[in-house]
């Protein structure tokens, strides 16, 4: 059974959009656009958390990284 890993990332929105001056946009709080959750499977136990974080950082700003452990404590 494959259990996905959860990663939250923020990327820049490239499309133009009209801003309303009186409204505060929650996306602008991070200054980088909307948050995207990414699920990654089949990560080797031998891959360190730091290695995975560095690889994900090449795709965008990583807000959080969580590796799932099974009931036996084995990394998944």
JSON list of C-alpha atoms in Angstrom, two decimals:
[
{"chain": "A", "resi": 1, "resn": "UNK", "atom": "CA", "xyz": [0.00, 0.00, 0.00]},
{"chain": "A", "resi": 2, "resn": "UNK", "atom": "CA", "xyz": [1.39, 3.38, -0.99]},
{"chain": "A", "resi": 3, "resn": "UNK", "atom": "CA", "xyz": [0.78, 6.23, 1.42]},
{"chain": "A", "resi": 4, "resn": "UNK", "atom": "CA", "xyz": [1.40, 9.69, -0.05]},
{"chain": "A", "resi": 5, "resn": "UNK", "atom": "CA", "xyz": [3.59, 12.31, 1.53]},
{"chain": "A", "resi": 6, "resn": "UNK", "atom": "CA", "xyz": [2.26, 15.85, 1.89]},
{"chain": "A", "resi": 7, "resn": "UNK", "atom": "CA", "xyz": [4.21, 18.93, 0.85]},
{"chain": "A", "resi": 8, "resn": "UNK", "atom": "CA", "xyz": [2.90, 22.49, 0.68]},
{"chain": "A", "resi": 9, "resn": "UNK", "atom": "CA", "xyz": [4.52, 24.78, -1.85]},
{"chain": "A", "resi": 10, "resn": "UNK", "atom": "CA", "xyz": [4.01, 28.34, -3.04]},
{"chain": "A", "resi": 11, "resn": "UNK", "atom": "CA", "xyz": [4.58, 29.39, -6.63]},
{"chain": "A", "resi": 12, "resn": "UNK", "atom": "CA", "xyz": [4.30, 32.66, -8.49]},
{"chain": "A", "resi": 13, "resn": "UNK", "atom": "CA", "xyz": [1.11, 33.29, -10.42]},
{"chain": "A", "resi": 14, "resn": "UNK", "atom": "CA", "xyz": [2.14, 34.31, -13.93]},
{"chain": "A", "resi": 15, "resn": "UNK", "atom": "CA", "xyz": [-1.22, 35.45, -15.27]},
{"chain": "A", "resi": 16, "resn": "UNK", "atom": "CA", "xyz": [-2.39, 39.04, -14.92]},
{"chain": "A", "resi": 17, "resn": "UNK", "atom": "CA", "xyz": [-5.35, 39.66, -12.65]},
{"chain": "A", "resi": 18, "resn": "UNK", "atom": "CA", "xyz": [-7.30, 42.72, -11.67]},
{"chain": "A", "resi": 19, "resn": "UNK", "atom": "CA", "xyz": [-6.83, 43.76, -8.02]},
{"chain": "A", "resi": 20, "resn": "UNK", "atom": "CA", "xyz": [-9.57, 45.50, -6.09]},
{"chain": "A", "resi": 21, "resn": "UNK", "atom": "CA", "xyz": [-7.95, 48.28, -4.01]},
{"chain": "A", "resi": 22, "resn": "UNK", "atom": "CA", "xyz": [-10.28, 47.92, -1.00]},
{"chain": "A", "resi": 23, "resn": "UNK", "atom": "CA", "xyz": [-10.01, 44.14, -0.67]},
{"chain": "A", "resi": 24, "resn": "UNK", "atom": "CA", "xyz": [-7.15, 42.33, 1.03]},
{"chain": "A", "resi": 25, "resn": "UNK", "atom": "CA", "xyz": [-6.13, 39.25, -0.93]},
{"chain": "A", "resi": 26, "resn": "UNK", "atom": "CA", "xyz": [-5.12, 36.33, 1.31]},
{"chain": "A", "resi": 27, "resn": "UNK", "atom": "CA", "xyz": [-2.75, 35.07, -1.40]},
{"chain": "A", "resi": 28, "resn": "UNK", "atom": "CA", "xyz": [-0.66, 38.23, -1.09]},
{"chain": "A", "resi": 29, "resn": "UNK", "atom": "CA", "xyz": [0.18, 37.43, 2.55]},
{"chain": "A", "resi": 30, "resn": "UNK", "atom": "CA", "xyz": [2.94, 35.10, 1.37]},
{"chain": "A", "resi": 31, "resn": "UNK", "atom": "CA", "xyz": [3.96, 37.52, -1.44]},
{"chain": "A", "resi": 32, "resn": "UNK", "atom": "CA", "xyz": [4.25, 34.61, -3.87]},
{"chain": "A", "resi": 33, "resn": "UNK", "atom": "CA", "xyz": [0.80, 33.49, -4.93]},
{"chain": "A", "resi": 34, "resn": "UNK", "atom": "CA", "xyz": [-1.52, 30.67, -4.00]},
{"chain": "A", "resi": 35, "resn": "UNK", "atom": "CA", "xyz": [-0.46, 27.63, -1.95]},
{"chain": "A", "resi": 36, "resn": "UNK", "atom": "CA", "xyz": [-0.35, 24.26, -3.69]},
{"chain": "A", "resi": 37, "resn": "UNK", "atom": "CA", "xyz": [-0.29, 20.90, -1.88]},
{"chain": "A", "resi": 38, "resn": "UNK", "atom": "CA", "xyz": [1.81, 18.23, -3.56]},
{"chain": "A", "resi": 39, "resn": "UNK", "atom": "CA", "xyz": [1.67, 14.50, -2.75]},
{"chain": "A", "resi": 40, "resn": "UNK", "atom": "CA", "xyz": [4.84, 12.52, -3.52]},
{"chain": "A", "resi": 41, "resn": "UNK", "atom": "CA", "xyz": [4.98, 8.72, -3.39]},
{"chain": "A", "resi": 42, "resn": "UNK", "atom": "CA", "xyz": [7.66, 6.03, -3.64]},
{"chain": "A", "resi": 43, "resn": "UNK", "atom": "CA", "xyz": [10.33, 8.02, -1.80]},
{"chain": "A", "resi": 44, "resn": "UNK", "atom": "CA", "xyz": [13.18, 5.73, -0.77]},
{"chain": "A", "resi": 45, "resn": "UNK", "atom": "CA", "xyz": [13.82, 5.31, 2.96]},
{"chain": "A", "resi": 46, "resn": "UNK", "atom": "CA", "xyz": [17.45, 6.07, 2.15]},
{"chain": "A", "resi": 47, "resn": "UNK", "atom": "CA", "xyz": [16.60, 9.58, 0.90]},
{"chain": "A", "resi": 48, "resn": "UNK", "atom": "CA", "xyz": [17.13, 12.03, 3.76]},
{"chain": "A", "resi": 49, "resn": "UNK", "atom": "CA", "xyz": [14.54, 14.66, 4.61]},
{"chain": "A", "resi": 50, "resn": "UNK", "atom": "CA", "xyz": [17.11, 17.34, 3.74]},
{"chain": "A", "resi": 51, "resn": "UNK", "atom": "CA", "xyz": [17.64, 15.85, 0.26]},
{"chain": "A", "resi": 52, "resn": "UNK", "atom": "CA", "xyz": [13.90, 15.76, -0.43]},
{"chain": "A", "resi": 53, "resn": "UNK", "atom": "CA", "xyz": [13.50, 19.34, 0.84]},
{"chain": "A", "resi": 54, "resn": "UNK", "atom": "CA", "xyz": [16.34, 20.53, -1.42]},
{"chain": "A", "resi": 55, "resn": "UNK", "atom": "CA", "xyz": [14.80, 18.80, -4.44]},
{"chain": "A", "resi": 56, "resn": "UNK", "atom": "CA", "xyz": [11.36, 20.28, -3.73]},
{"chain": "A", "resi": 57, "resn": "UNK", "atom": "CA", "xyz": [12.89, 23.75, -3.22]},
{"chain": "A", "resi": 58, "resn": "UNK", "atom": "CA", "xyz": [13.98, 23.69, -6.87]},
{"chain": "A", "resi": 59, "resn": "UNK", "atom": "CA", "xyz": [10.26, 23.74, -7.77]},
{"chain": "A", "resi": 60, "resn": "UNK", "atom": "CA", "xyz": [9.28, 26.60, -5.47]},
{"chain": "A", "resi": 61, "resn": "UNK", "atom": "CA", "xyz": [9.14, 27.79, -1.88]},
{"chain": "A", "resi": 62, "resn": "UNK", "atom": "CA", "xyz": [8.43, 24.88, 0.49]},
{"chain": "A", "resi": 63, "resn": "UNK", "atom": "CA", "xyz": [6.27, 25.99, 3.41]},
{"chain": "A", "resi": 64, "resn": "UNK", "atom": "CA", "xyz": [6.19, 22.58, 5.06]},
{"chain": "A", "resi": 65, "resn": "UNK", "atom": "CA", "xyz": [7.39, 19.05, 4.46]},
{"chain": "A", "resi": 66, "resn": "UNK", "atom": "CA", "xyz": [6.01, 16.00, 6.26]},
{"chain": "A", "resi": 67, "resn": "UNK", "atom": "CA", "xyz": [7.11, 12.41, 5.78]},
{"chain": "A", "resi": 68, "resn": "UNK", "atom": "CA", "xyz": [4.54, 9.75, 6.65]},
{"chain": "A", "resi": 69, "resn": "UNK", "atom": "CA", "xyz": [5.48, 6.85, 8.93]},
{"chain": "A", "resi": 70, "resn": "UNK", "atom": "CA", "xyz": [3.58, 3.58, 8.96]},
{"chain": "A", "resi": 71, "resn": "UNK", "atom": "CA", "xyz": [2.28, 1.85, 12.09]},
{"chain": "A", "resi": 72, "resn": "UNK", "atom": "CA", "xyz": [5.61, 0.01, 12.42]},
{"chain": "A", "resi": 73, "resn": "UNK", "atom": "CA", "xyz": [7.50, 3.33, 12.42]},
{"chain": "A", "resi": 74, "resn": "UNK", "atom": "CA", "xyz": [8.91, 2.64, 8.96]},
{"chain": "A", "resi": 75, "resn": "UNK", "atom": "CA", "xyz": [9.18, 5.70, 6.69]},
{"chain": "A", "resi": 76, "resn": "UNK", "atom": "CA", "xyz": [6.87, 5.60, 3.71]}
]
